CSV table of C-alpha atoms in Angstrom, one decimal:
chain,number,residue,atom,x,y,z
E,12,UNK,CA,6.0,63.6,18.4
E,13,UNK,CA,5.2,65.2,21.8
E,14,UNK,CA,2.5,63.6,24.0
E,15,UNK,CA,0.7,65.5,26.7
E,16,UNK,CA,0.2,63.6,30.0
E,17,UNK,CA,-3.2,63.8,31.5
E,18,UNK,CA,-3.7,62.5,35.0
E,19,UNK,CA,-7.3,61.4,35.7
E,20,UNK,CA,-9.5,61.2,38.8
E,21,UNK,CA,-8.7,57.5,38.8
E,22,UNK,CA,-5.1,57.4,40.1
E,23,UNK,CA,-4.5,54.1,38.3
E,24,UNK,CA,-5.1,55.6,34.8
E,25,UNK,CA,-3.3,58.2,32.8
E,26,UNK,CA,-3.8,59.4,29.3
E,27,UNK,CA,-1.1,60.3,26.8
E,28,UNK,CA,-2.7,62.7,24.3
E,29,UNK,CA,-1.2,63.3,20.9
E,30,UNK,CA,-1.7,66.3,18.6
E,31,UNK,CA,-2.9,64.0,15.8
E,32,UNK,CA,-5.0,60.8,15.3
E,33,UNK,CA,-2.9,57.7,16.2
E,34,UNK,CA,-5.4,54.9,15.3
E,35,UNK,CA,-8.6,54.4,13.5
E,36,UNK,CA,-10.9,52.4,15.8
E,37,UNK,CA,-10.6,51.4,19.4
E,38,UNK,CA,-8.2,48.8,20.9
E,39,UNK,CA,-7.7,47.3,24.3
E,40,UNK,CA,-5.0,45.0,25.6
E,41,UNK,CA,-4.7,43.3,29.0
E,42,UNK,CA,-1.8,42.0,30.9
E,43,UNK,CA,-1.2,38.2,30.6
E,44,UNK,CA,-3.3,38.2,27.4
E,45,UNK,CA,-1.6,37.4,24.1
E,46,UNK,CA,-1.0,40.5,21.9
E,47,UNK,CA,-0.6,39.7,18.2
E,48,UNK,CA,-1.5,42.9,16.4
E,49,UNK,CA,0.1,45.8,18.3
E,50,UNK,CA,3.9,46.0,18.7
E,51,UNK,CA,3.5,49.1,21.0
E,52,UNK,CA,1.0,47.3,23.3
E,53,UNK,CA,3.4,44.4,23.5
E,54,UNK,CA,6.2,46.7,24.7
E,55,UNK,CA,4.1,48.6,27.1
E,56,UNK,CA,2.7,45.4,28.7
E,57,UNK,CA,6.2,44.2,29.3
E,58,UNK,CA,6.6,47.0,31.8
E,59,UNK,CA,6.1,45.3,35.2
E,60,UNK,CA,3.5,47.8,36.4
E,61,UNK,CA,1.2,48.2,33.3
E,62,UNK,CA,-2.1,46.4,33.6
E,63,UNK,CA,-4.1,47.6,30.6
E,64,UNK,CA,-3.4,49.5,27.4
E,65,UNK,CA,-6.1,51.4,25.4
E,66,UNK,CA,-5.7,53.0,22.0
E,67,UNK,CA,-8.4,55.3,20.6
E,68,UNK,CA,-8.2,58.2,18.2
E,69,UNK,CA,-5.5,60.6,19.4
E,70,UNK,CA,-4.8,59.1,22.8
E,71,UNK,CA,-3.3,56.2,24.7
E,72,UNK,CA,-4.7,55.3,28.1
E,73,UNK,CA,-2.6,53.2,30.5
E,74,UNK,CA,-3.8,51.5,33.6
E,75,UNK,CA,-1.2,50.6,36.3
E,76,UNK,CA,-1.0,48.0,38.9
E,77,UNK,CA,-1.1,49.3,42.5
E,78,UNK,CA,2.6,48.7,42.9
E,79,UNK,CA,3.5,52.2,41.6
E,80,UNK,CA,2.3,55.7,41.4
E,81,UNK,CA,2.1,57.3,37.9
E,82,UNK,CA,3.7,60.5,39.2
E,83,UNK,CA,6.9,58.5,39.7
E,84,UNK,CA,7.1,56.9,36.2
E,85,UNK,CA,4.8,58.8,33.8
E,86,UNK,CA,7.5,61.0,32.4
E,87,UNK,CA,9.8,58.1,31.6
E,88,UNK,CA,7.0,56.0,30.1
E,89,UNK,CA,5.9,59.0,28.0
E,90,UNK,CA,9.4,59.5,26.7
E,91,UNK,CA,9.6,55.9,25.6
E,92,UNK,CA,6.3,56.1,23.8
E,93,UNK,CA,7.4,59.4,22.1
E,94,UNK,CA,10.6,57.7,20.9
E,95,UNK,CA,8.7,54.7,19.6
E,96,UNK,CA,6.3,56.9,17.6
E,97,UNK,CA,9.0,59.2,16.4
E,98,UNK,CA,10.9,56.2,14.9
E,99,UNK,CA,7.8,55.6,12.7
E,100,UNK,CA,7.1,52.2,14.3
E,101,UNK,CA,3.4,51.0,14.0
E,102,UNK,CA,0.9,51.1,16.8
E,103,UNK,CA,-1.3,48.5,15.1
E,104,UNK,CA,0.3,46.0,12.8
E,105,UNK,CA,-1.6,45.9,9.5
E,106,UNK,CA,-0.8,44.7,6.0
E,107,UNK,CA,-0.5,47.6,3.5
E,108,UNK,CA,-2.8,45.6,1.2
E,109,UNK,CA,-5.1,43.3,3.2
E,110,UNK,CA,-5.8,39.9,1.8
E,111,UNK,CA,-8.4,37.3,2.6
E,112,UNK,CA,-5.9,35.5,4.7
E,113,UNK,CA,-4.8,38.5,6.8
E,114,UNK,CA,-6.6,38.8,10.1
E,115,UNK,CA,-8.5,42.1,10.8
E,116,UNK,CA,-7.3,44.3,13.6
E,117,UNK,CA,-8.9,43.5,16.9
E,118,UNK,CA,-11.7,46.0,17.6
E,119,UNK,CA,-13.3,46.3,21.0
E,120,UNK,CA,-16.7,47.3,22.2
E,121,UNK,CA,-17.2,50.6,23.9
E,122,UNK,CA,-15.8,50.9,27.4
E,123,UNK,CA,-16.7,53.6,29.8
E,124,UNK,CA,-14.8,54.5,32.9
E,125,UNK,CA,-16.1,57.0,35.5
E,126,UNK,CA,-14.2,59.9,37.0
E,127,UNK,CA,-15.3,62.1,39.9
E,128,UNK,CA,-15.0,65.9,39.5
E,129,UNK,CA,-14.6,68.7,42.0
E,130,UNK,CA,-18.3,69.3,41.6
E,131,UNK,CA,-20.2,66.8,43.8
E,132,UNK,CA,-23.2,67.1,41.6
E,133,UNK,CA,-21.3,66.2,38.4
E,134,UNK,CA,-19.6,63.0,37.3
E,135,UNK,CA,-17.5,62.4,34.2
E,136,UNK,CA,-18.0,59.4,32.0
E,137,UNK,CA,-15.0,58.8,29.7
E,138,UNK,CA,-15.3,56.6,26.6
E,139,UNK,CA,-12.5,54.9,24.7
E,140,UNK,CA,-13.3,56.8,21.5
E,141,UNK,CA,-13.9,60.3,20.4
E,142,UNK,CA,-17.5,61.3,20.7
E,143,UNK,CA,-17.7,64.9,19.5
E,144,UNK,CA,-15.5,67.5,17.7
E,145,UNK,CA,-16.4,70.4,20.0
E,146,UNK,CA,-18.2,71.1,23.2
E,147,UNK,CA,-22.0,70.8,23.6
E,148,UNK,CA,-23.9,71.8,26.7
E,149,UNK,CA,-27.6,71.1,27.3
E,150,UNK,CA,-29.5,72.4,30.4
E,151,UNK,CA,-32.9,71.1,29.5
E,152,UNK,CA,-34.6,68.6,27.1
E,153,UNK,CA,-35.8,71.5,25.0
E,154,UNK,CA,-32.1,72.5,24.3
E,155,UNK,CA,-31.2,69.0,23.4
E,156,UNK,CA,-33.1,68.5,20.1
E,157,UNK,CA,-29.9,68.2,18.1
E,158,UNK,CA,-28.6,65.5,20.3
E,159,UNK,CA,-30.2,62.0,20.3
E,160,UNK,CA,-28.1,60.9,23.3
E,161,UNK,CA,-28.8,64.0,25.4
E,162,UNK,CA,-32.5,63.6,24.6
E,163,UNK,CA,-32.4,60.0,25.9
E,164,UNK,CA,-30.5,61.0,29.0
E,165,UNK,CA,-33.1,63.7,29.9
E,166,UNK,CA,-35.7,60.9,29.9
E,167,UNK,CA,-34.0,59.7,33.1
E,168,UNK,CA,-35.6,61.5,36.1
E,169,UNK,CA,-32.3,62.2,37.8
E,170,UNK,CA,-30.5,64.0,35.0
E,171,UNK,CA,-30.3,67.8,35.3
E,172,UNK,CA,-27.6,68.8,32.7
E,173,UNK,CA,-25.5,67.1,30.0
E,174,UNK,CA,-22.2,68.2,28.6
E,175,UNK,CA,-20.2,66.6,25.8
E,176,UNK,CA,-16.5,67.2,25.0
E,177,UNK,CA,-14.0,65.1,23.0
E,178,UNK,CA,-14.3,61.6,24.5
E,179,UNK,CA,-16.3,62.2,27.6
E,180,UNK,CA,-19.7,63.1,28.9
E,181,UNK,CA,-20.2,65.2,32.1
E,182,UNK,CA,-23.6,64.7,33.7
E,183,UNK,CA,-25.0,66.9,36.5
E,184,UNK,CA,-27.5,65.0,38.6
E,185,UNK,CA,-30.7,66.2,40.4
E,186,UNK,CA,-30.0,67.0,44.1
E,187,UNK,CA,-32.5,64.4,45.3
E,188,UNK,CA,-30.4,61.4,44.2
E,189,UNK,CA,-27.0,60.1,45.1
E,190,UNK,CA,-24.3,59.0,42.6
E,191,UNK,CA,-23.9,55.6,44.2
E,192,UNK,CA,-27.5,54.9,43.4
E,193,UNK,CA,-27.4,55.8,39.7
E,194,UNK,CA,-23.7,55.6,38.6
E,195,UNK,CA,-23.6,52.0,37.4
E,196,UNK,CA,-27.0,52.3,35.6
E,197,UNK,CA,-25.7,55.4,33.8
E,198,UNK,CA,-22.4,53.8,32.9
E,199,UNK,CA,-24.2,50.8,31.4
E,200,UNK,CA,-26.7,53.0,29.6
E,201,UNK,CA,-24.0,55.0,27.9
E,202,UNK,CA,-22.0,51.9,27.0
E,203,UNK,CA,-24.9,50.1,25.3
E,204,UNK,CA,-26.0,53.3,23.5
E,205,UNK,CA,-22.6,53.9,22.0
E,206,UNK,CA,-22.0,50.3,21.2
E,207,UNK,CA,-25.1,50.4,19.0
E,208,UNK,CA,-23.5,53.1,16.9
E,209,UNK,CA,-26.2,55.7,17.7
E,210,UNK,CA,-25.3,59.3,17.1
E,211,UNK,CA,-24.3,61.6,20.0
E,212,UNK,CA,-25.1,64.8,18.2
E,213,UNK,CA,-26.6,65.4,14.8
E,214,UNK,CA,-25.0,68.4,13.1
E,215,UNK,CA,-24.4,69.5,9.5
E,216,UNK,CA,-20.8,69.2,8.1
E,217,UNK,CA,-20.4,73.0,8.2
E,218,UNK,CA,-21.2,73.1,11.9
E,219,UNK,CA,-19.0,70.3,13.1
E,220,UNK,CA,-16.0,72.3,14.1
E,221,UNK,CA,-17.7,75.6,14.9
E,222,UNK,CA,-18.6,76.2,18.6
E,223,UNK,CA,-21.9,77.9,19.2
E,224,UNK,CA,-22.0,81.4,20.7
E,225,UNK,CA,-18.3,82.3,20.2
E,226,UNK,CA,-17.8,86.1,20.5
E,227,UNK,CA,-16.3,88.2,17.8
E,228,UNK,CA,-12.6,88.8,18.8
E,229,UNK,CA,-12.1,92.2,17.3
E,230,UNK,CA,-9.0,93.3,19.3
E,231,UNK,CA,-5.6,91.8,19.9
E,232,UNK,CA,-6.0,91.9,23.7
E,233,UNK,CA,-9.1,89.7,23.5
E,234,UNK,CA,-7.4,87.2,21.2
E,235,UNK,CA,-4.4,87.0,23.5
E,236,UNK,CA,-6.7,86.3,26.4
E,237,UNK,CA,-8.4,83.5,24.5
E,238,UNK,CA,-5.0,82.0,23.5
E,239,UNK,CA,-4.0,82.0,27.2
E,240,UNK,CA,-7.2,80.3,28.3
E,241,UNK,CA,-6.9,77.7,25.6
E,242,UNK,CA,-3.3,76.9,26.4
E,243,UNK,CA,-3.1,77.2,30.2
E,244,UNK,CA,-6.7,76.8,31.5
E,245,UNK,CA,-8.8,74.7,29.3
E,246,UNK,CA,-6.7,71.5,29.7
E,247,UNK,CA,-7.1,71.6,33.4
E,248,UNK,CA,-10.8,72.3,33.5
E,249,UNK,CA,-11.4,69.6,30.8
E,250,UNK,CA,-9.7,67.0,33.0
E,251,UNK,CA,-12.3,68.0,35.7
E,252,UNK,CA,-15.1,67.4,33.3
E,253,UNK,CA,-15.8,71.0,32.3
E,254,UNK,CA,-15.0,73.9,30.0
E,255,UNK,CA,-14.3,77.6,30.1
E,256,UNK,CA,-15.3,79.9,27.2
E,257,UNK,CA,-14.3,83.5,26.8
E,258,UNK,CA,-17.3,85.8,26.6
E,259,UNK,CA,-16.0,89.4,26.6
E,260,UNK,CA,-13.3,91.8,27.8
E,261,UNK,CA,-14.2,95.2,29.1
E,262,UNK,CA,-11.1,97.4,28.5
E,263,UNK,CA,-12.3,100.3,30.6
E,264,UNK,CA,-13.0,98.2,33.7
E,265,UNK,CA,-10.4,95.5,33.0
E,266,UNK,CA,-13.0,92.8,33.4
E,267,UNK,CA,-12.8,89.4,31.6
E,268,UNK,CA,-16.1,87.6,31.5
E,269,UNK,CA,-16.2,83.8,31.0
E,270,UNK,CA,-18.8,81.1,30.7
E,271,UNK,CA,-18.3,78.0,32.9
E,272,UNK,CA,-19.6,74.8,31.4
E,273,UNK,CA,-20.1,71.2,32.3
E,274,UNK,CA,-18.9,70.2,35.7
E,275,UNK,CA,-17.4,73.7,36.3
E,276,UNK,CA,-20.9,75.2,36.3
E,277,UNK,CA,-22.2,75.3,39.8
E,278,UNK,CA,-19.0,73.8,41.3
E,279,UNK,CA,-18.4,74.9,44.9
E,280,UNK,CA,-14.7,75.5,44.0
E,281,UNK,CA,-15.4,77.5,40.8
E,282,UNK,CA,-15.0,80.9,42.6
E,283,UNK,CA,-11.7,79.9,43.9
E,284,UNK,CA,-10.7,78.6,40.5
E,285,UNK,CA,-11.6,82.0,38.9
E,286,UNK,CA,-9.8,84.1,41.5
E,287,UNK,CA,-6.8,82.1,42.5
E,288,UNK,CA,-6.3,80.2,39.2
E,289,UNK,CA,-7.6,81.9,36.0
E,290,UNK,CA,-7.3,85.5,37.3
E,291,UNK,CA,-3.7,84.9,38.5
E,292,UNK,CA,-2.7,83.3,35.2
E,293,UNK,CA,-4.1,86.2,33.2
E,294,UNK,CA,-2.6,88.9,35.4
E,295,UNK,CA,0.8,87.2,35.1
E,296,UNK,CA,0.7,86.4,31.3
E,297,UNK,CA,-0.9,89.8,30.4
E,298,UNK,CA,1.4,91.7,32.8
E,299,UNK,CA,-1.7,93.5,34.1
E,300,UNK,CA,-2.5,93.4,37.8
E,301,UNK,CA,-5.8,95.1,37.3
E,302,UNK,CA,-7.5,92.3,35.5
E,303,UNK,CA,-10.5,90.6,37.2
E,304,UNK,CA,-12.4,87.6,36.0
E,305,UNK,CA,-16.1,87.1,36.3
E,306,UNK,CA,-18.3,84.2,35.4
E,307,UNK,CA,-21.6,85.1,33.6
E,308,UNK,CA,-23.4,82.0,34.9
């Protein structure tokens, strides 16, 4: 099994993301605390620099002590975890047929950690569980009728926009407030809301995995562009609390139009990202120096 390393805005924390679900539930283990139900957590906490281990859905999050930098050891640790998983060893030790005497796996309450983004108006609130199966963006209370959580967030006077993706929430604040004045309140609000098991978004089963507003990809060129964006661009912008969505490709003018969402929308560095990042990647991968990229928002 191959794991993808994701560095976060918090230099002490990395995520190892798997292509499949690893655990059902959420688990947290701390250094110097007895670990009885997770052989993998036991091994990871034996590393002298690992402080905390999180398991949730399809990822493992590791928090390091300040004695090392993840850039120096992440590849080695990831290889060890990949070898462990490839050997079929358990993450959480559970009996095949639970009995009354067998202790249930330790489940933890929701934890939320905060990551800054390149957009000073946006902050990323990361949960230790998967929240949604696709992206959702709400720019006003009127747009948020399908989302009980976004509806509650818009009741706070300092919320301007809300964006959900996978296991995190990106929030864009109103310009009249500062993050240091509201960040802890928001973090606790989200933690308590999710701990109570309240829904993030209410959707029908048929809509769960279908993003809204996706264009019809009628030509091979457009499909190739989408594949490049998905593989080479989206992981990077997701780590910054945002998303990029293909809108259209104009063959005659060689213009690719995209929609920037979440923290990417309104970010001061978004123009540089479009020109020096996305446009460069598309020109190289498509072998076409005439391609230009424009954001529709």
